[in-house]
């Protein structure tokens, strides 16, 4: 018998449990986090979801482009 995280007993060995799709879990988690951020920012902004999403997307793209630009500069030297 094996004890699970919640303290229940299990007769199934751990290696026989179905494997989870790790990337799927991460994708769902990230989407949930972004959705939560957008809801909070929308409430602060007065309810304009499109504007909040546009601002968040613009700031994310800007940060990604800066990182890639710095990588290119670093690799040249």
Short mmCIF file of C-alpha atoms in Angstrom, two decimals:
data_model
loop_
_atom_site.label_atom_id
_atom_site.label_comp_id
_atom_site.label_asym_id
_atom_site.label_seq_id
_atom_site.Cartn_x
_atom_site.Cartn_y
_atom_site.Cartn_z
CA UNK A 1 0.00 0.00 0.00
CA UNK A 2 1.14 3.50 -0.88
CA UNK A 3 0.05 6.71 0.83
CA UNK A 4 -0.94 9.55 -1.48
CA UNK A 5 -0.49 13.28 -0.90
CA UNK A 6 -3.89 13.59 0.74
CA UNK A 7 -3.20 10.72 3.12
CA UNK A 8 -5.37 8.12 1.40
CA UNK A 9 -4.08 4.63 0.77
CA UNK A 10 -3.53 3.43 -2.76
CA UNK A 11 -2.75 -0.02 -4.09
CA UNK A 12 -1.63 1.29 -7.50
CA UNK A 13 2.14 1.78 -7.82
CA UNK A 14 3.13 5.34 -8.71
CA UNK A 15 4.71 4.35 -12.05
CA UNK A 16 1.36 2.96 -13.25
CA UNK A 17 -0.53 6.26 -12.90
CA UNK A 18 -1.28 7.89 -16.26
CA UNK A 19 1.30 10.54 -17.11
CA UNK A 20 0.14 14.14 -17.31
CA UNK A 21 0.82 16.39 -20.26
CA UNK A 22 3.28 18.81 -18.67
CA UNK A 23 3.14 21.38 -21.49
CA UNK A 24 -0.65 21.39 -21.36
CA UNK A 25 -0.57 22.08 -17.63
CA UNK A 26 1.89 24.94 -18.09
CA UNK A 27 -0.16 26.43 -20.91
CA UNK A 28 -3.34 26.33 -18.86
CA UNK A 29 -1.53 27.85 -15.87
CA UNK A 30 -0.08 30.72 -17.93
CA UNK A 31 -3.41 31.42 -19.59
CA UNK A 32 -5.14 31.45 -16.21
CA UNK A 33 -2.52 33.86 -14.83
CA UNK A 34 -2.91 36.19 -17.81
CA UNK A 35 -6.69 36.02 -17.55
CA UNK A 36 -6.48 36.93 -13.86
CA UNK A 37 -4.13 39.87 -14.55
CA UNK A 38 -6.40 41.16 -17.33
CA UNK A 39 -9.45 40.93 -15.05
CA UNK A 40 -7.69 42.91 -12.31
CA UNK A 41 -6.33 45.55 -14.70
CA UNK A 42 -9.72 45.84 -16.42
CA UNK A 43 -11.42 46.47 -13.08
CA UNK A 44 -8.85 49.17 -12.27
CA UNK A 45 -9.13 50.69 -15.75
CA UNK A 46 -12.89 51.04 -15.72
CA UNK A 47 -13.88 47.98 -17.73
CA UNK A 48 -12.16 48.39 -21.11
CA UNK A 49 -10.92 44.83 -21.77
CA UNK A 50 -9.66 45.50 -25.30
CA UNK A 51 -7.49 48.40 -24.18
CA UNK A 52 -6.02 46.43 -21.26
CA UNK A 53 -5.22 43.44 -23.48
CA UNK A 54 -3.59 45.72 -26.05
CA UNK A 55 -1.41 47.41 -23.41
CA UNK A 56 -0.36 44.07 -21.90
CA UNK A 57 0.44 42.58 -25.31
CA UNK A 58 2.45 45.65 -26.32
CA UNK A 59 4.52 45.56 -23.10
CA UNK A 60 5.14 41.81 -23.47
CA UNK A 61 6.28 42.18 -27.09
CA UNK A 62 8.52 45.07 -26.12
CA UNK A 63 10.24 43.03 -23.40
CA UNK A 64 10.71 40.03 -25.72
CA UNK A 65 12.21 42.22 -28.44
CA UNK A 66 14.60 43.87 -25.98
CA UNK A 67 15.81 40.49 -24.75
CA UNK A 68 16.42 39.25 -28.31
CA UNK A 69 18.16 42.49 -29.27
CA UNK A 70 20.50 42.23 -26.28
CA UNK A 71 21.27 38.60 -27.16
CA UNK A 72 22.22 39.66 -30.68
CA UNK A 73 24.45 42.45 -29.36
CA UNK A 74 26.08 40.13 -26.85
CA UNK A 75 26.83 37.49 -29.51
CA UNK A 76 28.51 40.04 -31.81
CA UNK A 77 31.14 41.02 -29.25
#
